[in-house]
mmCIF file of C-alpha atoms in Angstrom:
data_model
loop_
_atom_site.group_PDB
_atom_site.id
_atom_site.type_symbol
_atom_site.label_atom_id
_atom_site.label_comp_id
_atom_site.label_asym_id
_atom_site.label_seq_id
_atom_site.Cartn_x
_atom_site.Cartn_y
_atom_site.Cartn_z
ATOM 1 C CA MET A 982 -0.012 0.067 -0.032
ATOM 2 C CA GLY A 983 1.306 3.591 -1.022
ATOM 3 C CA TRP A 984 1.082 6.867 0.285
ATOM 4 C CA PHE A 985 -1.999 8.951 -0.537
ATOM 5 C CA SER A 986 -3.028 12.663 -0.124
ATOM 6 C CA LYS A 987 -5.849 14.987 -1.544
ATOM 7 C CA SER A 988 -5.980 18.359 -1.573
ATOM 8 C CA LYS A 989 -9.048 20.725 -0.763
ATOM 9 C CA ASP A 990 -9.474 21.025 -4.600
ATOM 10 C CA GLY A 991 -9.916 17.308 -5.289
ATOM 11 C CA PHE A 992 -6.186 16.948 -6.616
ATOM 12 C CA PHE A 993 -4.485 13.852 -5.341
ATOM 13 C CA LEU A 994 -1.007 12.685 -5.057
ATOM 14 C CA SER A 995 -0.201 8.868 -4.418
ATOM 15 C CA THR A 996 3.096 6.649 -4.747
ATOM 16 C CA THR A 997 0.690 3.968 -5.945
ATOM 17 C CA LEU A 998 -3.224 3.848 -7.744
ATOM 18 C CA PRO A 999 -5.198 3.590 -4.597
ATOM 19 C CA GLU A 1000 -7.577 1.084 -4.333
ATOM 20 C CA GLY A 1001 -11.144 1.832 -5.442
ATOM 21 C CA VAL A 1002 -9.891 4.766 -7.790
ATOM 22 C CA GLU A 1003 -9.907 4.005 -11.461
ATOM 23 C CA ARG A 1004 -7.675 6.098 -13.619
ATOM 24 C CA SER A 1005 -9.004 7.178 -16.911
ATOM 25 C CA GLN A 1006 -5.965 8.391 -18.650
ATOM 26 C CA TYR A 1007 -2.398 8.471 -18.546
ATOM 27 C CA LEU A 1008 -1.328 12.019 -19.390
ATOM 28 C CA GLY A 1009 2.502 11.941 -19.083
ATOM 29 C CA ILE A 1010 5.630 12.229 -16.909
ATOM 30 C CA VAL A 1011 5.641 15.373 -14.872
ATOM 31 C CA HIS A 1012 8.302 16.526 -12.469
ATOM 32 C CA GLY A 1013 9.425 19.414 -9.936
ATOM 33 C CA GLU A 1014 12.640 20.728 -8.780
ATOM 34 C CA ALA A 1015 14.064 22.911 -5.906
ATOM 35 C CA ILE A 1016 17.337 23.748 -5.181
ATOM 36 C CA ILE A 1017 18.347 25.296 -1.877
ATOM 37 C CA GLY A 1018 21.421 26.830 -0.752
ATOM 38 C CA ALA A 1019 23.090 26.520 2.521
ATOM 39 C CA ASN A 1020 23.770 29.822 4.704
ATOM 40 C CA ILE A 1021 26.564 30.336 6.925
ATOM 41 C CA PHE A 1022 24.333 30.250 9.929
ATOM 42 C CA ARG A 1023 22.911 27.000 9.411
ATOM 43 C CA ASP A 1024 26.132 25.835 8.799
ATOM 44 C CA LEU A 1025 27.656 27.203 11.984
ATOM 45 C CA PHE A 1026 24.570 26.013 14.181
ATOM 46 C CA SER A 1027 24.687 22.640 12.361
ATOM 47 C CA SER A 1028 28.376 21.991 13.325
ATOM 48 C CA VAL A 1029 27.600 22.734 16.728
ATOM 49 C CA ARG A 1030 24.945 19.993 16.613
ATOM 50 C CA ASP A 1031 27.404 17.686 15.080
ATOM 51 C CA VAL A 1032 29.683 17.989 18.213
ATOM 52 C CA VAL A 1033 26.840 17.894 20.857
ATOM 53 C CA GLY A 1034 24.206 16.150 19.170
ATOM 54 C CA GLY A 1035 20.432 16.737 18.265
ATOM 55 C CA ARG A 1036 18.799 17.693 15.152
ATOM 56 C CA ALA A 1037 19.746 20.275 12.795
ATOM 57 C CA GLY A 1038 16.174 21.911 12.685
ATOM 58 C CA GLY A 1039 17.403 24.868 10.243
ATOM 59 C CA TYR A 1040 18.512 22.432 7.693
ATOM 60 C CA GLU A 1041 15.036 20.378 8.124
ATOM 61 C CA ARG A 1042 13.072 23.284 7.710
ATOM 62 C CA ALA A 1043 14.954 24.256 4.556
ATOM 63 C CA LEU A 1044 14.801 20.835 3.244
ATOM 64 C CA SER A 1045 11.290 20.806 3.952
ATOM 65 C CA GLY A 1046 10.446 23.795 2.264
ATOM 66 C CA ALA A 1047 12.444 22.707 -0.871
ATOM 67 C CA ARG A 1048 10.175 19.432 -0.790
ATOM 68 C CA ASP A 1049 7.312 21.542 -0.627
ATOM 69 C CA ALA A 1050 8.155 23.394 -3.586
ATOM 70 C CA ALA A 1051 9.235 20.936 -5.688
ATOM 71 C CA MET A 1052 5.785 19.255 -5.000
ATOM 72 C CA GLU A 1053 4.026 22.481 -5.934
ATOM 73 C CA ASP A 1054 6.033 22.780 -9.272
ATOM 74 C CA LEU A 1055 4.926 19.022 -9.959
ATOM 75 C CA MET A 1056 1.634 19.628 -9.361
ATOM 76 C CA GLU A 1057 1.251 22.934 -11.552
ATOM 77 C CA SER A 1058 2.776 21.123 -14.582
ATOM 78 C CA ALA A 1059 -0.035 18.287 -14.294
ATOM 79 C CA ARG A 1060 -2.627 20.496 -13.830
ATOM 80 C CA GLU A 1061 -1.421 22.439 -16.953
ATOM 81 C CA MET A 1062 -1.439 18.972 -18.779
ATOM 82 C CA GLY A 1063 -5.403 18.638 -17.492
ATOM 83 C CA ALA A 1064 -4.546 15.746 -14.727
ATOM 84 C CA ASN A 1065 -6.125 16.216 -11.745
ATOM 85 C CA GLY A 1066 -3.784 13.546 -9.810
ATOM 86 C CA VAL A 1067 -0.164 12.314 -10.121
ATOM 87 C CA ILE A 1068 0.801 8.414 -9.013
ATOM 88 C CA GLY A 1069 3.921 6.767 -8.988
ATOM 89 C CA ILE A 1070 5.548 9.833 -7.260
ATOM 90 C CA ASP A 1071 9.133 9.391 -6.399
ATOM 91 C CA PHE A 1072 11.810 11.931 -4.584
ATOM 92 C CA ASP A 1073 15.589 12.214 -5.163
ATOM 93 C CA TYR A 1074 17.796 14.326 -3.428
ATOM 94 C CA GLU A 1075 21.118 15.323 -4.631
ATOM 95 C CA VAL A 1076 24.037 17.384 -3.175
ATOM 96 C CA LEU A 1077 25.619 20.217 -5.833
ATOM 97 C CA GLY A 1078 28.122 22.777 -6.076
ATOM 98 C CA GLU A 1079 31.808 22.866 -5.663
ATOM 99 C CA THR A 1080 31.698 23.171 -1.983
ATOM 100 C CA ASN A 1081 28.425 20.727 -1.637
ATOM 101 C CA GLY A 1082 26.733 23.984 -0.649
ATOM 102 C CA MET A 1083 23.221 23.383 -2.249
ATOM 103 C CA MET A 1084 20.738 20.415 -2.309
ATOM 104 C CA MET A 1085 18.368 19.636 -5.220
ATOM 105 C CA VAL A 1086 15.034 18.109 -4.609
ATOM 106 C CA CYS A 1087 13.421 16.464 -7.299
ATOM 107 C CA VAL A 1088 10.133 14.810 -7.574
ATOM 108 C CA SER A 1089 8.465 13.195 -10.539
ATOM 109 C CA GLY A 1090 5.469 11.168 -11.150
ATOM 110 C CA THR A 1091 2.811 10.036 -14.086
ATOM 111 C CA ALA A 1092 -0.049 12.755 -14.544
ATOM 112 C CA VAL A 1093 -3.613 11.060 -14.650
ATOM 113 C CA ARG A 1094 -7.186 12.149 -15.064
ATOM 114 C CA LEU A 1095 -9.675 10.116 -13.429
#
């Protein structure tokens, strides 16, 4: 069983096609991306956390924001195709830059119309 979410406007996102939901048309692959840069203050506090232990809240919030932005990008692309949902969602995270100072969040899936 996969993850499933439905928004207020009826748009749905799922890692699989949910039971009881019938797909009427595959519209194509859609994707969304977001890139975040680490800033010096988060880096400094993250280094302190590495020494004393604990979670790096600044990084967690930044990553969560990037993930949300990538999902919004994905849904906008799907809506432009006439979709009311995306199935087969997959996330990918990559570190970028000469000093690994940036993180990219990518999400992809298949746009469908139910």
